[in-house]
Amino acid sequence: MDWGMRNRLAGIIKPDTGRCVMLAVDHGYFQGPTTGLERPGDTVAPLLDYADALMLTRGVLRNVIDPGRRIPIVLRVSGGTSILVDDLSDEEITVSIEDAIRINASALALSIFVGSPHEKETLTNLARLCDDGHKYGIPVLAVTAVGKEMSRDARYLGLASRIAAELGAHIVKTYYCEGFEKVVAGCPVPIVIAGGKKIEERDALTLAYDAVSAGAVGVDMGRNIFQSKWPVQMIQAVRSIVHGGKTDAEAWEWLEGAIG
Ligand code: 5RP
């Protein structure tokens, strides 16, 4: 791996802890104005001090994020569908490598839909993106998107994560599940977990704790942070687990105190 690639990865996965708190706010790329992200600039601004990296689209980045702000950008580069269609798997690469370089992306993020009607296209998109990223030293984060009908078990997520790594992804984003150690063991690149739908703060902290305890390098969490009534405190609590070695119980105790 060349210097540029390693340098970009080190900006995302912090070398001192080997861990990462990524804030995901790319939901609008197929969901439109998602709850909590109606005005993404306002949502994100108070959270940036506590995020190691920010995952979003170029449209939101260019329009609402201060370019003077030094935060590694994980640029969503797949899309082409919306929640109005049944099959979300029909994605293409939506950003050229030249534009990703112009944006100074630290990584490129693309979803794969293993087991979906467009499985093959999303996997070959990933392989092509890894080739492009490799040319310019930009790592690729593969998101193992899960179709409505699919189970989120270790067998499925392990299969999708491993395929992503085999095709060249440098980081895999997937969901936490029972037996997550098996998913991690079968995947030769670092794994971060998505938070998924909004759940109680206490449960989201347990999710983060269980994931890193099972070997995830951290989280790429969205709704469970920005849809919380206490987003700033919530990201700090997640951070205390991911980087600070706190248990979920300790992080919850801190959060309860912080929100009064
Ligand atoms: C969609 C994504 C989203 O960024 C992601 O799942 C966000 O995180 P969360 O589930 O925690 O809201 O990658 O494919």
mmCIF file of C-alpha atoms and ligand atoms in Angstrom:
data_model
loop_
_atom_site.group_PDB
_atom_site.id
_atom_site.type_symbol
_atom_site.label_atom_id
_atom_site.label_comp_id
_atom_site.label_asym_id
_atom_site.label_seq_id
_atom_site.Cartn_x
_atom_site.Cartn_y
_atom_site.Cartn_z
ATOM 1 C CA MET A 1 0.000 0.000 0.000
ATOM 2 C CA ASP A 2 1.505 3.329 -0.951
ATOM 3 C CA TRP A 3 2.030 6.329 1.305
ATOM 4 C CA GLY A 4 -1.002 8.307 0.150
ATOM 5 C CA MET A 5 -3.370 5.398 0.704
ATOM 6 C CA ARG A 6 -1.909 4.708 4.163
ATOM 7 C CA ASN A 7 -2.029 8.389 5.050
ATOM 8 C CA ARG A 8 -5.701 8.672 4.070
ATOM 9 C CA LEU A 9 -6.573 5.519 6.019
ATOM 10 C CA ALA A 10 -4.709 6.851 9.070
ATOM 11 C CA GLY A 11 -6.902 9.954 8.931
ATOM 12 C CA ILE A 12 -9.996 7.774 9.258
ATOM 13 C CA ILE A 13 -8.869 4.925 11.532
ATOM 14 C CA LYS A 14 -6.838 6.695 14.191
ATOM 15 C CA PRO A 15 -3.382 5.108 14.587
ATOM 16 C CA ASP A 16 -3.243 5.745 18.357
ATOM 17 C CA THR A 17 -6.254 3.535 19.090
ATOM 18 C CA GLY A 18 -6.722 1.693 15.785
ATOM 19 C CA ARG A 19 -10.362 2.772 16.019
ATOM 20 C CA CYS A 20 -12.783 5.088 14.264
ATOM 21 C CA VAL A 21 -15.915 7.097 14.952
ATOM 22 C CA MET A 22 -17.352 7.991 11.560
ATOM 23 C CA LEU A 23 -20.467 10.118 11.328
ATOM 24 C CA ALA A 24 -22.783 9.011 8.491
ATOM 25 C CA VAL A 25 -25.048 11.678 7.019
ATOM 26 C CA ASP A 26 -25.348 10.369 3.464
ATOM 27 C CA HIS A 27 -28.916 9.058 3.912
ATOM 28 C CA GLY A 28 -30.421 11.672 1.584
ATOM 29 C CA TYR A 29 -28.769 10.100 -1.457
ATOM 30 C CA PHE A 30 -31.755 7.762 -1.727
ATOM 31 C CA GLN A 31 -34.055 8.822 1.148
ATOM 32 C CA GLY A 32 -34.274 12.562 0.474
ATOM 33 C CA PRO A 33 -34.632 14.838 3.511
ATOM 34 C CA THR A 34 -34.288 12.186 6.213
ATOM 35 C CA THR A 35 -35.518 13.080 9.712
ATOM 36 C CA GLY A 36 -32.761 15.016 11.418
ATOM 37 C CA LEU A 37 -31.021 15.857 8.165
ATOM 38 C CA GLU A 38 -33.501 18.370 6.747
ATOM 39 C CA ARG A 39 -30.807 21.012 7.245
ATOM 40 C CA PRO A 40 -27.691 18.853 7.255
ATOM 41 C CA GLY A 41 -25.289 21.735 7.845
ATOM 42 C CA ASP A 42 -26.997 22.610 11.130
ATOM 43 C CA THR A 43 -27.115 18.953 12.178
ATOM 44 C CA VAL A 44 -23.492 18.226 11.441
ATOM 45 C CA ALA A 45 -21.778 21.406 12.680
ATOM 46 C CA PRO A 46 -21.864 20.669 16.452
ATOM 47 C CA LEU A 47 -20.877 17.028 15.912
ATOM 48 C CA LEU A 48 -17.734 17.500 13.865
ATOM 49 C CA ASP A 49 -15.460 17.997 16.873
ATOM 50 C CA TYR A 50 -16.225 14.439 17.946
ATOM 51 C CA ALA A 51 -16.093 12.626 14.585
ATOM 52 C CA ASP A 52 -12.945 11.153 13.053
ATOM 53 C CA ALA A 53 -14.491 11.192 9.577
ATOM 54 C CA LEU A 54 -17.654 12.335 7.859
ATOM 55 C CA MET A 55 -19.536 10.179 5.347
ATOM 56 C CA LEU A 56 -21.713 12.166 2.945
ATOM 57 C CA THR A 57 -22.458 13.020 -0.665
ATOM 58 C CA ARG A 58 -20.697 15.675 -2.701
ATOM 59 C CA GLY A 59 -23.911 17.732 -2.928
ATOM 60 C CA VAL A 60 -24.253 18.153 0.810
ATOM 61 C CA LEU A 61 -20.505 18.549 1.241
ATOM 62 C CA ARG A 62 -20.185 21.360 -1.308
ATOM 63 C CA ASN A 63 -23.247 23.216 -0.098
ATOM 64 C CA VAL A 64 -23.105 23.022 3.673
ATOM 65 C CA ILE A 65 -19.688 21.943 4.944
ATOM 66 C CA ASP A 66 -17.060 24.601 5.561
ATOM 67 C CA PRO A 67 -14.038 23.718 3.377
ATOM 68 C CA GLY A 68 -11.823 25.266 6.053
ATOM 69 C CA ARG A 69 -12.827 22.454 8.365
ATOM 70 C CA ARG A 70 -10.179 19.719 8.517
ATOM 71 C CA ILE A 71 -12.130 16.479 8.661
ATOM 72 C CA PRO A 72 -11.504 13.395 6.523
ATOM 73 C CA ILE A 73 -14.303 12.984 3.998
ATOM 74 C CA VAL A 74 -15.669 9.554 3.131
ATOM 75 C CA LEU A 75 -17.468 10.407 -0.060
ATOM 76 C CA ARG A 76 -20.613 8.486 -1.039
ATOM 77 C CA VAL A 77 -20.068 7.702 -4.718
ATOM 78 C CA SER A 78 -22.848 5.194 -5.418
ATOM 79 C CA GLY A 79 -26.515 5.902 -6.036
ATOM 80 C CA GLY A 80 -29.121 6.263 -8.739
ATOM 81 C CA THR A 81 -32.182 4.894 -6.913
ATOM 82 C CA SER A 82 -34.710 6.280 -4.444
ATOM 83 C CA ILE A 83 -37.025 4.883 -1.770
ATOM 84 C CA LEU A 84 -39.828 5.105 -4.357
ATOM 85 C CA VAL A 85 -38.584 2.043 -6.218
ATOM 86 C CA ASP A 86 -38.807 -1.534 -4.976
ATOM 87 C CA ASP A 87 -35.318 -2.524 -6.013
ATOM 88 C CA LEU A 88 -32.706 -0.305 -4.403
ATOM 89 C CA SER A 89 -29.871 -2.438 -5.697
ATOM 90 C CA ASP A 90 -29.772 -0.845 -9.152
ATOM 91 C CA GLU A 91 -26.976 1.559 -8.195
ATOM 92 C CA GLU A 92 -24.196 2.963 -10.303
ATOM 93 C CA ILE A 93 -21.066 4.929 -9.558
ATOM 94 C CA THR A 94 -22.283 8.535 -9.403
ATOM 95 C CA VAL A 95 -19.048 10.483 -8.933
ATOM 96 C CA SER A 96 -15.994 10.496 -11.191
ATOM 97 C CA ILE A 97 -12.612 9.803 -9.653
ATOM 98 C CA GLU A 98 -11.529 13.264 -10.835
ATOM 99 C CA ASP A 99 -14.284 14.911 -8.821
ATOM 100 C CA ALA A 100 -13.456 12.800 -5.762
ATOM 101 C CA ILE A 101 -9.834 13.984 -6.037
ATOM 102 C CA ARG A 102 -10.986 17.608 -6.501
ATOM 103 C CA ILE A 103 -13.028 17.244 -3.307
ATOM 104 C CA ASN A 104 -9.963 15.839 -1.533
ATOM 105 C CA ALA A 105 -11.844 12.700 -0.479
ATOM 106 C CA SER A 106 -10.086 10.519 2.066
ATOM 107 C CA ALA A 107 -12.121 7.493 0.986
ATOM 108 C CA LEU A 108 -14.832 6.523 -1.493
ATOM 109 C CA ALA A 109 -17.975 4.776 -0.253
ATOM 110 C CA LEU A 110 -20.130 2.478 -2.345
ATOM 111 C CA SER A 111 -22.895 0.021 -1.489
ATOM 112 C CA ILE A 112 -22.931 -3.583 -2.582
ATOM 113 C CA PHE A 113 -26.157 -5.572 -2.650
ATOM 114 C CA VAL A 114 -25.181 -9.224 -2.323
ATOM 115 C CA GLY A 115 -28.126 -11.493 -3.113
ATOM 116 C CA SER A 116 -30.133 -8.706 -4.786
ATOM 117 C CA PRO A 117 -31.203 -8.444 -8.428
ATOM 118 C CA HIS A 118 -28.230 -6.182 -9.250
ATOM 119 C CA GLU A 119 -25.677 -8.038 -7.173
ATOM 120 C CA LYS A 120 -23.292 -8.463 -10.097
ATOM 121 C CA GLU A 121 -23.364 -4.812 -11.170
ATOM 122 C CA THR A 122 -22.787 -3.550 -7.625
ATOM 123 C CA LEU A 123 -19.887 -5.956 -7.141
ATOM 124 C CA THR A 124 -18.252 -5.065 -10.438
ATOM 125 C CA ASN A 125 -18.821 -1.371 -9.596
ATOM 126 C CA LEU A 126 -16.896 -1.997 -6.385
ATOM 127 C CA ALA A 127 -14.040 -3.691 -8.232
ATOM 128 C CA ARG A 128 -13.853 -0.801 -10.720
ATOM 129 C CA LEU A 129 -13.921 1.774 -7.959
ATOM 130 C CA CYS A 130 -11.078 -0.025 -6.160
ATOM 131 C CA ASP A 131 -9.045 0.119 -9.396
ATOM 132 C CA ASP A 132 -9.691 3.855 -9.729
ATOM 133 C CA GLY A 133 -9.003 4.501 -6.057
ATOM 134 C CA HIS A 134 -5.807 2.492 -6.214
ATOM 135 C CA LYS A 135 -4.494 4.634 -9.096
ATOM 136 C CA TYR A 136 -4.679 7.732 -6.910
ATOM 137 C CA GLY A 137 -4.121 6.294 -3.439
ATOM 138 C CA ILE A 138 -7.736 6.665 -2.308
ATOM 139 C CA PRO A 139 -9.168 3.826 -0.194
ATOM 140 C CA VAL A 140 -12.646 2.396 -0.722
ATOM 141 C CA LEU A 141 -15.265 1.727 1.948
ATOM 142 C CA ALA A 142 -17.786 -0.913 0.858
ATOM 143 C CA VAL A 143 -21.218 -0.791 2.490
ATOM 144 C CA THR A 144 -22.970 -4.156 2.682
ATOM 145 C CA ALA A 145 -26.482 -2.917 2.017
ATOM 146 C CA VAL A 146 -29.253 -5.266 3.060
ATOM 147 C CA GLY A 147 -32.396 -5.658 0.942
ATOM 148 C CA LYS A 148 -35.815 -5.691 2.628
ATOM 149 C CA GLU A 149 -36.129 -9.457 2.419
ATOM 150 C CA MET A 150 -32.651 -10.318 3.629
ATOM 151 C CA SER A 151 -31.650 -11.546 7.020
ATOM 152 C CA ARG A 152 -28.946 -9.720 8.893
ATOM 153 C CA ASP A 153 -27.256 -12.823 10.231
ATOM 154 C CA ALA A 154 -23.584 -13.684 10.511
ATOM 155 C CA ARG A 155 -23.767 -16.006 7.521
ATOM 156 C CA TYR A 156 -25.108 -13.322 5.181
ATOM 157 C CA LEU A 157 -23.103 -10.401 6.561
ATOM 158 C CA GLY A 158 -19.965 -12.551 6.676
ATOM 159 C CA LEU A 159 -20.449 -13.506 3.037
ATOM 160 C CA ALA A 160 -21.067 -9.925 1.892
ATOM 161 C CA SER A 161 -18.185 -8.504 3.961
ATOM 162 C CA ARG A 162 -15.733 -11.095 2.729
ATOM 163 C CA ILE A 163 -16.706 -10.551 -0.898
ATOM 164 C CA ALA A 164 -16.220 -6.801 -0.439
ATOM 165 C CA ALA A 165 -12.716 -7.355 0.919
ATOM 166 C CA GLU A 166 -11.862 -9.898 -1.777
ATOM 167 C CA LEU A 167 -12.805 -7.382 -4.458
ATOM 168 C CA GLY A 168 -10.455 -4.809 -2.968
ATOM 169 C CA ALA A 169 -12.366 -2.762 -0.372
ATOM 170 C CA HIS A 170 -10.098 -1.278 2.297
ATOM 171 C CA ILE A 171 -12.821 -0.882 4.935
ATOM 172 C CA VAL A 172 -16.174 -2.677 5.174
ATOM 173 C CA LYS A 173 -19.258 -1.149 6.704
ATOM 174 C CA THR A 174 -21.811 -3.694 7.788
ATOM 175 C CA TYR A 175 -24.401 -4.378 10.479
ATOM 176 C CA TYR A 176 -23.807 -5.860 13.893
ATOM 177 C CA CYS A 177 -25.411 -9.282 14.420
ATOM 178 C CA GLU A 178 -25.271 -12.248 16.733
ATOM 179 C CA GLY A 179 -22.020 -14.116 16.114
ATOM 180 C CA PHE A 180 -20.357 -10.941 14.816
ATOM 181 C CA GLU A 181 -16.915 -12.351 15.737
ATOM 182 C CA LYS A 182 -17.345 -14.713 12.781
ATOM 183 C CA VAL A 183 -18.015 -11.815 10.421
ATOM 184 C CA VAL A 184 -14.857 -10.083 11.660
ATOM 185 C CA ALA A 185 -12.751 -13.246 11.544
ATOM 186 C CA GLY A 186 -13.701 -13.890 7.937
ATOM 187 C CA CYS A 187 -12.968 -10.369 6.738
ATOM 188 C CA PRO A 188 -9.308 -9.413 6.225
ATOM 189 C CA VAL A 189 -9.932 -5.648 6.313
ATOM 190 C CA PRO A 190 -11.234 -3.395 9.128
ATOM 191 C CA ILE A 191 -14.973 -3.398 9.760
ATOM 192 C CA VAL A 192 -17.135 -0.527 11.004
ATOM 193 C CA ILE A 193 -20.791 -0.968 11.875
ATOM 194 C CA ALA A 194 -23.794 1.071 10.836
ATOM 195 C CA GLY A 195 -26.149 1.983 13.638
ATOM 196 C CA GLY A 196 -29.316 1.221 11.701
ATOM 197 C CA LYS A 197 -32.735 2.580 12.630
ATOM 198 C CA LYS A 198 -32.989 4.809 15.684
ATOM 199 C CA ILE A 199 -33.180 2.840 18.907
ATOM 200 C CA GLU A 200 -32.995 3.903 22.549
ATOM 201 C CA GLU A 201 -29.712 5.630 23.412
ATOM 202 C CA ARG A 202 -28.867 2.957 25.989
ATOM 203 C CA ASP A 203 -29.319 0.210 23.370
ATOM 204 C CA ALA A 204 -27.268 2.075 20.757
ATOM 205 C CA LEU A 205 -24.394 2.289 23.228
ATOM 206 C CA THR A 206 -24.637 -1.451 23.813
ATOM 207 C CA LEU A 207 -24.598 -1.980 20.054
ATOM 208 C CA ALA A 208 -21.395 0.052 19.735
ATOM 209 C CA TYR A 209 -19.803 -1.721 22.692
ATOM 210 C CA ASP A 210 -20.723 -5.200 21.475
ATOM 211 C CA ALA A 211 -19.424 -4.408 17.989
ATOM 212 C CA VAL A 212 -15.999 -3.188 19.093
ATOM 213 C CA SER A 213 -15.764 -5.991 21.661
ATOM 214 C CA ALA A 214 -16.336 -8.449 18.814
ATOM 215 C CA GLY A 215 -13.573 -6.870 16.724
ATOM 216 C CA ALA A 216 -15.081 -3.980 14.763
ATOM 217 C CA VAL A 217 -12.682 -1.020 14.542
ATOM 218 C CA GLY A 218 -15.544 1.320 15.253
ATOM 219 C CA VAL A 219 -18.779 2.748 13.989
ATOM 220 C CA ASP A 220 -20.064 4.595 10.962
ATOM 221 C CA MET A 221 -23.179 5.739 12.754
ATOM 222 C CA GLY A 222 -25.886 8.095 11.597
ATOM 223 C CA ARG A 223 -29.458 8.016 12.871
ATOM 224 C CA ASN A 224 -28.607 6.875 16.369
ATOM 225 C CA ILE A 225 -26.563 10.030 16.714
ATOM 226 C CA PHE A 226 -28.310 12.749 14.741
ATOM 227 C CA GLN A 227 -31.869 11.567 15.540
ATOM 228 C CA SER A 228 -31.101 11.467 19.255
ATOM 229 C CA LYS A 229 -32.520 14.285 21.368
ATOM 230 C CA TRP A 230 -28.943 14.720 22.584
ATOM 231 C CA PRO A 231 -26.762 14.242 19.484
ATOM 232 C CA VAL A 232 -23.663 15.986 20.850
ATOM 233 C CA GLN A 233 -23.695 14.004 24.068
ATOM 234 C CA MET A 234 -24.538 10.816 22.191
ATOM 235 C CA ILE A 235 -21.550 11.022 19.846
ATOM 236 C CA GLN A 236 -19.314 11.745 22.830
ATOM 237 C CA ALA A 237 -20.658 8.679 24.616
ATOM 238 C CA VAL A 238 -20.088 6.505 21.530
ATOM 239 C CA ARG A 239 -16.600 7.956 21.265
ATOM 240 C CA SER A 240 -15.843 7.050 24.871
ATOM 241 C CA ILE A 241 -16.590 3.425 24.018
ATOM 242 C CA VAL A 242 -14.771 3.312 20.685
ATOM 243 C CA HIS A 243 -11.656 5.277 21.681
ATOM 244 C CA GLY A 244 -11.822 5.531 25.439
ATOM 245 C CA GLY A 245 -12.251 1.891 26.380
ATOM 246 C CA LYS A 246 -15.478 2.564 28.294
ATOM 247 C CA THR A 247 -18.148 -0.080 28.644
ATOM 248 C CA ASP A 248 -21.678 0.625 27.466
ATOM 249 C CA ALA A 249 -22.753 0.871 31.111
ATOM 250 C CA GLU A 250 -20.055 3.459 31.835
ATOM 251 C CA ALA A 251 -20.883 5.437 28.703
ATOM 252 C CA TRP A 252 -24.582 5.369 29.623
ATOM 253 C CA GLU A 253 -23.863 6.562 33.153
ATOM 254 C CA TRP A 254 -21.881 9.459 31.674
ATOM 255 C CA LEU A 255 -24.645 10.214 29.160
ATOM 256 C CA GLU A 256 -27.338 10.258 31.847
ATOM 257 C CA GLY A 257 -25.282 12.721 33.830
ATOM 258 C CA ALA A 258 -24.553 14.875 30.786
ATOM 259 C CA ILE A 259 -28.184 15.182 29.717
ATOM 260 C CA GLY A 260 -29.463 15.684 33.243
HETATM 261 C C1 5RP B 1 -26.858 3.682 3.724
HETATM 262 C C2 5RP B 1 -25.683 4.076 4.529
HETATM 263 C C3 5RP B 1 -25.943 4.967 5.633
HETATM 264 O O1 5RP B 1 -24.961 5.916 5.727
HETATM 265 C C4 5RP B 1 -25.942 4.210 6.900
HETATM 266 O O2 5RP B 1 -26.473 2.989 6.958
HETATM 267 C C5 5RP B 1 -25.958 5.110 8.020
HETATM 268 O O3 5RP B 1 -25.911 4.848 9.189
HETATM 269 P P1 5RP B 1 -27.097 4.528 10.167
HETATM 270 O O4 5RP B 1 -27.660 3.184 9.747
HETATM 271 O O5 5RP B 1 -26.298 4.457 11.427
HETATM 272 O O6 5RP B 1 -28.094 5.637 10.141
HETATM 273 O O7 5RP B 1 -24.582 3.712 4.310
HETATM 274 O O8 5RP B 1 -26.542 2.635 2.916
#
